[in-house]
PDB file of C-alpha atoms in Angstrom:
ATOM      1  CA  MET A1406     -87.228  16.515  91.613  1.00 50.00           C
ATOM      2  CA  LYS A1407     -85.113  20.038  91.921  1.00 53.00           C
ATOM      3  CA  THR A1408     -82.014  18.157  92.490  1.00 66.00           C
ATOM      4  CA  GLY A1409     -83.274  15.973  89.153  1.00 64.00           C
ATOM      5  CA  TYR A1410     -83.864  18.420  86.829  1.00 65.00           C
ATOM      6  CA  ARG A1411     -80.929  20.889  88.107  1.00 75.00           C
ATOM      7  CA  ARG A1412     -78.174  17.519  86.817  1.00 76.00           C
ATOM      8  CA  HIS A1413     -79.917  17.672  83.784  1.00 72.00           C
ATOM      9  CA  GLU A1414     -79.613  21.913  83.224  1.00 80.00           C
ATOM     10  CA  GLU A1415     -75.767  20.570  84.139  1.00 83.00           C
ATOM     11  CA  PHE A1416     -75.342  17.736  81.964  1.00 81.00           C
ATOM     12  CA  VAL A1417     -77.172  20.093  78.820  1.00 82.00           C
ATOM     13  CA  LYS A1418     -75.028  23.158  79.590  1.00 87.00           C
ATOM     14  CA  ILE A1419     -71.714  20.251  79.637  1.00 87.00           C
ATOM     15  CA  LEU A1420     -72.868  18.884  76.550  1.00 88.00           C
ATOM     16  CA  LYS A1421     -74.086  22.239  74.711  1.00 88.00           C
ATOM     17  CA  THR A1422     -70.127  23.721  75.476  1.00 90.00           C
ATOM     18  CA  LEU A1423     -68.466  20.424  74.540  1.00 90.00           C
ATOM     19  CA  ILE A1424     -70.118  20.395  71.021  1.00 92.00           C
ATOM     20  CA  PHE A1425     -69.476  24.713  70.402  1.00 89.00           C
ATOM     21  CA  MET A1426     -65.959  22.940  71.550  1.00 90.00           C
ATOM     22  CA  ALA A1427     -66.064  20.742  68.964  1.00 90.00           C
ATOM     23  CA  ILE A1428     -66.996  23.163  66.096  1.00 90.00           C
ATOM     24  CA  GLY A1429     -64.569  25.666  67.599  1.00 86.00           C
ATOM     25  CA  VAL A1430     -61.919  23.314  66.932  1.00 86.00           C
ATOM     26  CA  THR A1431     -63.242  22.399  63.650  1.00 88.00           C
ATOM     27  CA  PHE A1432     -63.460  25.973  62.183  1.00 86.00           C
ATOM     28  CA  LEU A1433     -59.247  26.250  63.498  1.00 86.00           C
ATOM     29  CA  LEU A1434     -57.952  23.443  61.916  1.00 88.00           C
ATOM     30  CA  PRO A1435     -57.568  24.917  58.876  1.00 87.00           C
ATOM     31  CA  LEU A1436     -55.677  28.577  60.536  1.00 88.00           C
ATOM     32  CA  LEU A1437     -53.426  25.717  62.949  1.00 88.00           C
ATOM     33  CA  TRP A1438     -52.676  24.016  59.139  1.00 87.00           C
ATOM     34  CA  MET A1439     -51.726  27.065  57.409  1.00 89.00           C
ATOM     35  CA  ILE A1440     -49.530  28.435  60.527  1.00 88.00           C
ATOM     36  CA  SER A1441     -47.898  24.786  60.756  1.00 87.00           C
ATOM     37  CA  SER A1442     -47.071  24.783  57.093  1.00 86.00           C
ATOM     38  CA  SER A1443     -45.472  28.860  56.882  1.00 87.00           C
ATOM     39  CA  LEU A1444     -42.864  27.387  59.214  1.00 86.00           C
ATOM     40  CA  LYS A1445     -42.185  23.795  56.307  1.00 86.00           C
ATOM     41  CA  THR A1446     -39.987  22.769  53.786  1.00 83.00           C
ATOM     42  CA  PRO A1447     -42.426  22.753  50.677  1.00 80.00           C
ATOM     43  CA  ALA A1448     -41.972  19.283  50.784  1.00 79.00           C
ATOM     44  CA  GLU A1449     -42.618  18.313  54.404  1.00 80.00           C
ATOM     45  CA  VAL A1450     -46.356  20.819  53.234  1.00 77.00           C
ATOM     46  CA  PHE A1451     -47.774  18.112  51.290  1.00 78.00           C
ATOM     47  CA  GLN A1452     -45.609  14.844  52.528  1.00 78.00           C
ATOM     48  CA  GLN A1453     -47.733  11.699  53.233  1.00 75.00           C
ATOM     49  CA  ASP A1454     -46.647  11.154  57.104  1.00 77.00           C
ATOM     50  CA  PHE A1455     -48.387  14.119  58.060  1.00 75.00           C
ATOM     51  CA  HIS A1456     -46.989  16.217  61.041  1.00 78.00           C
ATOM     52  CA  TRP A1457     -48.726  19.352  62.516  1.00 80.00           C
ATOM     53  CA  LEU A1458     -45.272  21.215  64.329  1.00 80.00           C
ATOM     54  CA  PRO A1459     -42.427  21.300  61.455  1.00 81.00           C
ATOM     55  CA  GLU A1460     -39.119  19.355  62.782  1.00 80.00           C
ATOM     56  CA  VAL A1461     -36.646  22.598  61.913  1.00 82.00           C
ATOM     57  CA  PRO A1462     -39.347  25.545  61.921  1.00 84.00           C
ATOM     58  CA  ARG A1463     -38.292  27.614  58.842  1.00 85.00           C
ATOM     59  CA  TRP A1464     -38.219  31.073  60.037  1.00 88.00           C
ATOM     60  CA  HIS A1465     -36.694  32.002  56.949  1.00 87.00           C
ATOM     61  CA  ASN A1466     -39.593  31.781  55.044  1.00 86.00           C
ATOM     62  CA  TYR A1467     -41.435  35.200  56.436  1.00 89.00           C
ATOM     63  CA  LYS A1468     -38.212  36.626  56.006  1.00 88.00           C
ATOM     64  CA  GLU A1469     -38.231  36.149  52.344  1.00 87.00           C
ATOM     65  CA  VAL A1470     -41.535  36.944  52.656  1.00 88.00           C
ATOM     66  CA  TRP A1471     -41.025  40.454  53.944  1.00 89.00           C
ATOM     67  CA  LEU A1472     -37.580  41.758  52.323  1.00 84.00           C
ATOM     68  CA  ASP A1473     -38.331  39.691  48.624  1.00 78.00           C
ATOM     69  CA  SER A1474     -37.307  41.784  46.152  1.00 74.00           C
ATOM     70  CA  GLU A1475     -39.848  43.076  43.686  1.00 81.00           C
ATOM     71  CA  VAL A1476     -42.766  42.617  45.880  1.00 84.00           C
ATOM     72  CA  THR A1477     -42.687  42.791  49.977  1.00 87.00           C
ATOM     73  CA  MET A1478     -45.151  42.359  52.610  1.00 90.00           C
ATOM     74  CA  ALA A1479     -43.885  45.424  54.283  1.00 90.00           C
ATOM     75  CA  ARG A1480     -44.796  47.386  51.399  1.00 91.00           C
ATOM     76  CA  GLY A1481     -48.451  45.723  50.894  1.00 92.00           C
ATOM     77  CA  TYR A1482     -48.883  46.467  54.867  1.00 93.00           C
ATOM     78  CA  LEU A1483     -48.143  49.703  54.551  1.00 94.00           C
ATOM     79  CA  ASN A1484     -50.240  50.390  51.284  1.00 94.00           C
ATOM     80  CA  SER A1485     -52.838  48.205  52.653  1.00 94.00           C
ATOM     81  CA  ILE A1486     -52.351  50.864  56.006  1.00 94.00           C
ATOM     82  CA  TYR A1487     -52.675  53.886  53.606  1.00 95.00           C
ATOM     83  CA  ILE A1488     -55.699  52.839  52.262  1.00 94.00           C
ATOM     84  CA  THR A1489     -58.120  50.936  55.537  1.00 94.00           C
ATOM     85  CA  PHE A1490     -57.152  54.238  57.667  1.00 94.00           C
ATOM     86  CA  PHE A1491     -58.290  56.455  54.603  1.00 95.00           C
ATOM     87  CA  SER A1492     -61.273  54.347  54.144  1.00 94.00           C
ATOM     88  CA  ILE A1493     -62.230  53.748  57.592  1.00 93.00           C
ATOM     89  CA  ALA A1494     -62.093  57.473  58.492  1.00 93.00           C
ATOM     90  CA  PHE A1495     -64.404  59.388  56.511  1.00 94.00           C
ATOM     91  CA  LYS A1496     -66.812  56.360  55.934  1.00 93.00           C
ATOM     92  CA  LEU A1497     -67.574  56.610  59.136  1.00 92.00           C
ATOM     93  CA  PHE A1498     -68.138  60.208  59.343  1.00 92.00           C
ATOM     94  CA  PHE A1499     -70.124  60.276  56.186  1.00 92.00           C
ATOM     95  CA  ALA A1500     -72.071  57.211  57.177  1.00 92.00           C
ATOM     96  CA  SER A1501     -72.995  59.180  60.614  1.00 91.00           C
ATOM     97  CA  LEU A1502     -73.959  62.011  59.170  1.00 90.00           C
ATOM     98  CA  ALA A1503     -76.173  60.370  56.484  1.00 90.00           C
ATOM     99  CA  ALA A1504     -78.052  57.688  59.924  1.00 90.00           C
ATOM    100  CA  TYR A1505     -78.524  61.031  61.706  1.00 89.00           C
ATOM    101  CA  ALA A1506     -80.115  62.561  59.597  1.00 89.00           C
ATOM    102  CA  PHE A1507     -82.537  59.145  58.333  1.00 90.00           C
ATOM    103  CA  ALA A1508     -83.247  58.401  61.552  1.00 86.00           C
ATOM    104  CA  LYS A1509     -83.449  61.666  63.695  1.00 86.00           C
ATOM    105  CA  ILE A1510     -84.518  64.955  61.148  1.00 84.00           C
ATOM    106  CA  ASP A1511     -88.009  64.411  59.484  1.00 84.00           C
ATOM    107  CA  PHE A1512     -87.414  66.590  55.945  1.00 83.00           C
ATOM    108  CA  LYS A1513     -90.231  65.334  52.786  1.00 87.00           C
ATOM    109  CA  GLY A1514     -89.416  62.264  51.339  1.00 84.00           C
ATOM    110  CA  ARG A1515     -87.259  60.204  54.414  1.00 85.00           C
ATOM    111  CA  GLY A1516     -88.367  57.353  53.465  1.00 85.00           C
ATOM    112  CA  VAL A1517     -88.155  56.900  49.384  1.00 90.00           C
ATOM    113  CA  ILE A1518     -84.469  58.008  49.744  1.00 89.00           C
ATOM    114  CA  PHE A1519     -83.819  55.939  52.069  1.00 88.00           C
ATOM    115  CA  MET A1520     -84.899  52.907  49.896  1.00 90.00           C
ATOM    116  CA  ILE A1521     -83.484  54.050  46.797  1.00 89.00           C
ATOM    117  CA  PHE A1522     -80.226  54.203  48.970  1.00 85.00           C
ATOM    118  CA  LEU A1523     -80.461  50.892  50.553  1.00 85.00           C
ATOM    119  CA  SER A1524     -81.526  49.732  47.005  1.00 88.00           C
ATOM    120  CA  THR A1525     -77.791  49.510  45.849  1.00 86.00           C
ATOM    121  CA  MET A1526     -77.285  47.320  48.392  1.00 84.00           C
ATOM    122  CA  MET A1527     -78.489  44.948  45.625  1.00 86.00           C
ATOM    123  CA  ILE A1528     -75.737  45.738  42.916  1.00 85.00           C
ATOM    124  CA  PRO A1529     -73.207  43.350  42.821  1.00 85.00           C
ATOM    125  CA  THR A1530     -69.499  44.991  43.204  1.00 83.00           C
ATOM    126  CA  GLU A1531     -68.339  43.600  39.832  1.00 83.00           C
ATOM    127  CA  VAL A1532     -71.127  45.415  38.122  1.00 87.00           C
ATOM    128  CA  THR A1533     -69.121  48.815  38.827  1.00 87.00           C
ATOM    129  CA  LEU A1534     -66.089  48.032  37.661  1.00 88.00           C
ATOM    130  CA  ILE A1535     -65.897  49.219  34.086  1.00 88.00           C
ATOM    131  CA  PRO A1536     -67.870  51.715  34.769  1.00 90.00           C
ATOM    132  CA  ARG A1537     -65.353  53.455  37.867  1.00 90.00           C
ATOM    133  CA  PHE A1538     -62.244  51.776  36.021  1.00 90.00           C
ATOM    134  CA  MET A1539     -63.589  54.478  32.718  1.00 91.00           C
ATOM    135  CA  LEU A1540     -64.627  57.358  35.755  1.00 91.00           C
ATOM    136  CA  PHE A1541     -61.020  56.708  37.541  1.00 91.00           C
ATOM    137  CA  LYS A1542     -58.923  56.562  33.978  1.00 90.00           C
ATOM    138  CA  GLU A1543     -60.315  60.192  33.392  1.00 90.00           C
ATOM    139  CA  LEU A1544     -59.709  61.996  36.176  1.00 90.00           C
ATOM    140  CA  GLY A1545     -56.218  60.277  36.252  1.00 89.00           C
ATOM    141  CA  LEU A1546     -56.683  58.145  39.376  1.00 89.00           C
ATOM    142  CA  TYR A1547     -56.059  55.163  37.889  1.00 90.00           C
ATOM    143  CA  ASN A1548     -53.043  53.046  39.388  1.00 90.00           C
ATOM    144  CA  SER A1549     -53.607  55.324  42.629  1.00 90.00           C
ATOM    145  CA  ARG A1550     -54.867  54.154  46.088  1.00 92.00           C
ATOM    146  CA  TRP A1551     -57.293  56.413  46.321  1.00 93.00           C
ATOM    147  CA  ALA A1552     -59.329  54.671  43.324  1.00 92.00           C
ATOM    148  CA  ILE A1553     -59.300  52.472  45.818  1.00 93.00           C
ATOM    149  CA  ILE A1554     -60.237  54.972  48.796  1.00 93.00           C
ATOM    150  CA  LEU A1555     -62.975  56.324  47.421  1.00 92.00           C
ATOM    151  CA  PRO A1556     -65.780  54.362  47.115  1.00 91.00           C
ATOM    152  CA  ASN A1557     -65.058  53.549  50.500  1.00 91.00           C
ATOM    153  CA  TRP A1558     -66.237  56.740  52.075  1.00 90.00           C
ATOM    154  CA  PHE A1559     -70.266  55.617  51.252  1.00 87.00           C
ATOM    155  CA  ALA A1560     -71.421  52.998  52.221  1.00 86.00           C
ATOM    156  CA  PRO A1561     -75.202  51.973  52.578  1.00 88.00           C
ATOM    157  CA  GLY A1562     -73.977  49.006  54.611  1.00 86.00           C
ATOM    158  CA  ALA A1563     -72.987  51.237  57.460  1.00 88.00           C
ATOM    159  CA  VAL A1564     -75.856  54.250  56.727  1.00 89.00           C
ATOM    160  CA  PHE A1565     -78.596  51.388  57.773  1.00 88.00           C
ATOM    161  CA  MET A1566     -77.060  49.943  61.152  1.00 86.00           C
ATOM    162  CA  LEU A1567     -75.999  53.036  62.391  1.00 88.00           C
ATOM    163  CA  ARG A1568     -79.366  54.279  61.367  1.00 88.00           C
ATOM    164  CA  GLN A1569     -81.156  51.199  63.015  1.00 85.00           C
ATOM    165  CA  PHE A1570     -78.926  52.620  66.152  1.00 84.00           C
ATOM    166  CA  TYR A1571     -79.587  56.402  66.305  1.00 86.00           C
ATOM    167  CA  MET A1572     -83.236  55.129  66.280  1.00 85.00           C
ATOM    168  CA  GLY A1573     -83.155  53.810  69.162  1.00 81.00           C
ATOM    169  CA  LEU A1574     -81.891  56.430  71.339  1.00 80.00           C
ATOM    170  CA  PRO A1575     -83.912  58.773  73.249  1.00 81.00           C
ATOM    171  CA  ASN A1576     -86.180  61.399  71.562  1.00 81.00           C
ATOM    172  CA  ASP A1577     -85.972  63.064  74.762  1.00 81.00           C
ATOM    173  CA  LEU A1578     -82.238  63.803  74.267  1.00 79.00           C
ATOM    174  CA  MET A1579     -82.933  65.458  71.621  1.00 81.00           C
ATOM    175  CA  GLU A1580     -85.861  67.916  72.549  1.00 81.00           C
ATOM    176  CA  ALA A1581     -83.749  68.871  75.587  1.00 82.00           C
ATOM    177  CA  ALA A1582     -80.989  69.821  73.234  1.00 80.00           C
ATOM    178  CA  LYS A1583     -83.010  72.372  71.166  1.00 83.00           C
ATOM    179  CA  ILE A1584     -84.916  73.743  74.426  1.00 80.00           C
ATOM    180  CA  ASP A1585     -80.783  74.665  75.525  1.00 78.00           C
ATOM    181  CA  GLY A1586     -80.844  76.401  72.255  1.00 80.00           C
ATOM    182  CA  ALA A1587     -78.905  73.494  70.327  1.00 79.00           C
ATOM    183  CA  GLY A1588     -78.880  73.408  66.641  1.00 82.00           C
ATOM    184  CA  HIS A1589     -78.257  69.750  64.818  1.00 81.00           C
ATOM    185  CA  PRO A1590     -74.417  70.176  64.217  1.00 84.00           C
ATOM    186  CA  ARG A1591     -73.800  70.457  68.225  1.00 85.00           C
ATOM    187  CA  ILE A1592     -76.800  67.551  69.099  1.00 83.00           C
ATOM    188  CA  PHE A1593     -75.161  64.894  66.536  1.00 84.00           C
ATOM    189  CA  ALA A1594     -71.316  66.542  67.149  1.00 83.00           C
ATOM    190  CA  GLN A1595     -71.913  67.006  71.270  1.00 83.00           C
ATOM    191  CA  ILE A1596     -74.934  64.214  72.210  1.00 82.00           C
ATOM    192  CA  LEU A1597     -75.943  62.079  70.361  1.00 84.00           C
ATOM    193  CA  LEU A1598     -72.599  60.598  68.705  1.00 83.00           C
ATOM    194  CA  PRO A1599     -70.683  59.893  71.540  1.00 84.00           C
ATOM    195  CA  LEU A1600     -73.418  57.445  72.810  1.00 83.00           C
ATOM    196  CA  THR A1601     -72.876  55.594  69.126  1.00 83.00           C
ATOM    197  CA  LYS A1602     -69.565  54.072  70.077  1.00 82.00           C
ATOM    198  CA  ALA A1603     -70.293  50.461  70.154  1.00 81.00           C
ATOM    199  CA  ALA A1604     -71.872  50.790  67.048  1.00 83.00           C
ATOM    200  CA  LEU A1605     -68.843  53.028  65.952  1.00 87.00           C
ATOM    201  CA  VAL A1606     -66.528  50.088  66.798  1.00 85.00           C
ATOM    202  CA  SER A1607     -68.247  47.401  65.380  1.00 84.00           C
ATOM    203  CA  GLN A1608     -68.378  49.192  61.789  1.00 87.00           C
ATOM    204  CA  CYS A1609     -64.827  50.134  61.997  1.00 88.00           C
ATOM    205  CA  VAL A1610     -63.915  46.714  62.893  1.00 87.00           C
ATOM    206  CA  LEU A1611     -66.871  45.517  60.133  1.00 87.00           C
ATOM    207  CA  SER A1612     -65.465  47.882  57.619  1.00 89.00           C
ATOM    208  CA  PHE A1613     -61.525  47.103  58.414  1.00 91.00           C
ATOM    209  CA  VAL A1614     -61.861  43.856  57.901  1.00 90.00           C
ATOM    210  CA  SER A1615     -63.602  44.682  54.561  1.00 90.00           C
ATOM    211  CA  CYS A1616     -61.344  46.829  53.127  1.00 91.00           C
ATOM    212  CA  TRP A1617     -57.573  44.988  54.476  1.00 92.00           C
ATOM    213  CA  ASN A1618     -58.560  41.522  53.128  1.00 89.00           C
ATOM    214  CA  GLU A1619     -60.496  43.676  49.056  1.00 90.00           C
ATOM    215  CA  TYR A1620     -58.426  42.198  46.297  1.00 89.00           C
ATOM    216  CA  MET A1621     -60.968  42.506  43.150  1.00 89.00           C
ATOM    217  CA  ALA A1622     -60.114  46.555  43.086  1.00 90.00           C
ATOM    218  CA  PRO A1623     -56.683  46.758  43.871  1.00 91.00           C
ATOM    219  CA  LEU A1624     -56.594  43.778  41.174  1.00 90.00           C
ATOM    220  CA  VAL A1625     -57.964  46.197  38.769  1.00 90.00           C
ATOM    221  CA  PHE A1626     -56.415  49.629  39.983  1.00 91.00           C
ATOM    222  CA  LEU A1627     -53.053  48.835  41.000  1.00 90.00           C
ATOM    223  CA  VAL A1628     -50.683  47.820  38.843  1.00 88.00           C
ATOM    224  CA  LYS A1629     -47.461  48.813  40.151  1.00 89.00           C
ATOM    225  CA  LYS A1630     -46.335  46.421  41.747  1.00 88.00           C
ATOM    226  CA  ASN A1631     -45.241  49.069  44.682  1.00 89.00           C
ATOM    227  CA  LEU A1632     -48.776  49.649  45.003  1.00 91.00           C
ATOM    228  CA  TYR A1633     -50.211  46.038  45.580  1.00 92.00           C
ATOM    229  CA  THR A1634     -51.794  45.241  48.607  1.00 92.00           C
ATOM    230  CA  VAL A1635     -51.344  42.605  51.577  1.00 93.00           C
ATOM    231  CA  ALA A1636     -54.268  40.645  49.535  1.00 91.00           C
ATOM    232  CA  GLN A1637     -52.247  41.111  46.083  1.00 91.00           C
ATOM    233  CA  VAL A1638     -49.322  40.013  47.776  1.00 90.00           C
ATOM    234  CA  VAL A1639     -50.310  36.605  48.833  1.00 89.00           C
ATOM    235  CA  GLN A1640     -51.739  36.543  45.247  1.00 88.00           C
ATOM    236  CA  TRP A1641     -48.592  37.267  44.231  1.00 87.00           C
ATOM    237  CA  THR A1642     -46.292  34.840  46.218  1.00 85.00           C
ATOM    238  CA  MET A1643     -49.115  31.849  44.373  1.00 81.00           C
ATOM    239  CA  MET A1644     -47.986  32.915  40.753  1.00 77.00           C
ATOM    240  CA  ASP A1645     -44.256  31.615  41.671  1.00 67.00           C
ATOM    241  CA  GLU A1646     -43.175  29.721  38.852  1.00 62.00           C
ATOM    242  CA  ALA A1647     -41.823  27.511  42.221  1.00 62.00           C
ATOM    243  CA  ALA A1648     -45.352  26.940  43.307  1.00 67.00           C
ATOM    244  CA  ARG A1649     -43.822  27.997  47.050  1.00 77.00           C
ATOM    245  CA  THR A1650     -47.047  26.595  48.933  1.00 83.00           C
ATOM    246  CA  ASP A1651     -44.620  27.731  52.223  1.00 84.00           C
ATOM    247  CA  LEU A1652     -44.355  31.046  51.435  1.00 87.00           C
ATOM    248  CA  THR A1653     -47.753  31.780  50.334  1.00 88.00           C
ATOM    249  CA  MET A1654     -48.952  30.233  54.190  1.00 89.00           C
ATOM    250  CA  ALA A1655     -46.748  32.339  55.670  1.00 89.00           C
ATOM    251  CA  ALA A1656     -47.792  35.348  53.440  1.00 90.00           C
ATOM    252  CA  SER A1657     -51.151  34.156  54.482  1.00 90.00           C
ATOM    253  CA  THR A1658     -50.495  33.985  58.169  1.00 90.00           C
ATOM    254  CA  CYS A1659     -48.960  37.731  58.412  1.00 90.00           C
ATOM    255  CA  ALA A1660     -52.235  39.039  56.433  1.00 91.00           C
ATOM    256  CA  ILE A1661     -55.020  38.136  58.881  1.00 91.00           C
ATOM    257  CA  ILE A1662     -52.701  39.259  61.940  1.00 90.00           C
ATOM    258  CA  PRO A1663     -54.042  42.464  62.164  1.00 91.00           C
ATOM    259  CA  VAL A1664     -57.791  41.322  61.817  1.00 88.00           C
ATOM    260  CA  VAL A1665     -56.957  39.046  64.351  1.00 87.00           C
ATOM    261  CA  ILE A1666     -55.636  41.394  66.887  1.00 89.00           C
ATOM    262  CA  ILE A1667     -58.052  44.388  65.919  1.00 87.00           C
ATOM    263  CA  PHE A1668     -61.023  41.692  67.018  1.00 81.00           C
ATOM    264  CA  MET A1669     -59.743  40.432  69.455  1.00 82.00           C
ATOM    265  CA  LEU A1670     -59.389  44.482  70.957  1.00 83.00           C
ATOM    266  CA  CYS A1671     -62.609  45.664  70.087  1.00 77.00           C
ATOM    267  CA  GLN A1672     -64.353  42.437  70.602  1.00 73.00           C
ATOM    268  CA  ARG A1673     -66.555  43.273  73.673  1.00 72.00           C
ATOM    269  CA  TYR A1674     -67.857  46.972  71.437  1.00 68.00           C
ATOM    270  CA  PHE A1675     -68.261  45.111  68.526  1.00 64.00           C
ATOM    271  CA  VAL A1676     -70.837  42.592  69.661  1.00 64.00           C
ATOM    272  CA  GLU A1677     -73.007  45.455  71.748  1.00 62.00           C
ATOM    273  CA  GLY A1678     -72.833  46.880  68.371  1.00 58.00           C
ATOM    274  CA  ILE A1679     -74.178  44.181  66.530  1.00 57.00           C
ATOM    275  CA  ALA A1680     -77.098  43.505  69.131  1.00 56.00           C
ATOM    276  CA  THR A1681     -78.196  46.935  70.182  1.00 56.00           C
ATOM    277  CA  SER A1682     -78.471  47.958  66.309  1.00 50.00           C
ATOM    278  CA  GLY A1683     -81.957  46.232  65.456  1.00 47.00           C
ATOM    279  CA  VAL A1684     -83.254  47.523  68.904  1.00 45.00           C
ATOM    280  CA  LYS A1685     -85.879  49.868  66.986  1.00 46.00           C
ATOM    281  CA  GLY A1686     -86.736  50.001  62.896  1.00 42.00           C
TER     282      GLY A1686
END
């Protein structure tokens, strides 16, 4: 009986593995098609006799995207890196401070303020575009990368996620530190913040993907071509009168490389942070 039960368990595991592998391959097919198309001629991309591998790989497509005379992927990378770095750095700083306050400091009206703060998540981003446009126009930030960076500093979703993680940390740590004479700044910076590495890394990955792929805000606030982000460079290749799908796929492939690298490097912390952020609420 035990041998039969073990065989049944092994069969179920193998079946589940095959099913998930099939689902994974299904998700990868569009990505593989994109990479394949980026190395083809425009005629080869949509030919009826489809081939995954081109007869002659056209690496020139990538060179053309990176060294275009008007809008270059190199400039798009620099702009996106600039926006992403300053957005994430200050976003995590402010979100960590707010999360610590909401989780560990007992002040009057804490729950009400937190609920009001979270309610802003229900406001669609598109609704705030016109007010932001008017505000940044008056402040002289229109057509500046800071018009994209500043709104990213205040993120209710990041505060909520980090707050859940802080609530999972034992209060005994704070009480022991207070006995030693530590105040909230020291408790936050030296004791609790280092313990939130997994949550910070997972939030960093989510923020990186969001900032790197941001398209709507740059489309509205960035007009100069030398300020175009990676997403706008991809859109620029789609606007070509010649409809060069091969160049669009090459630009798209370049655009996803940093996202894939960041996720692969931070995968362990990302999964751990997501899994433990909802331990206590």
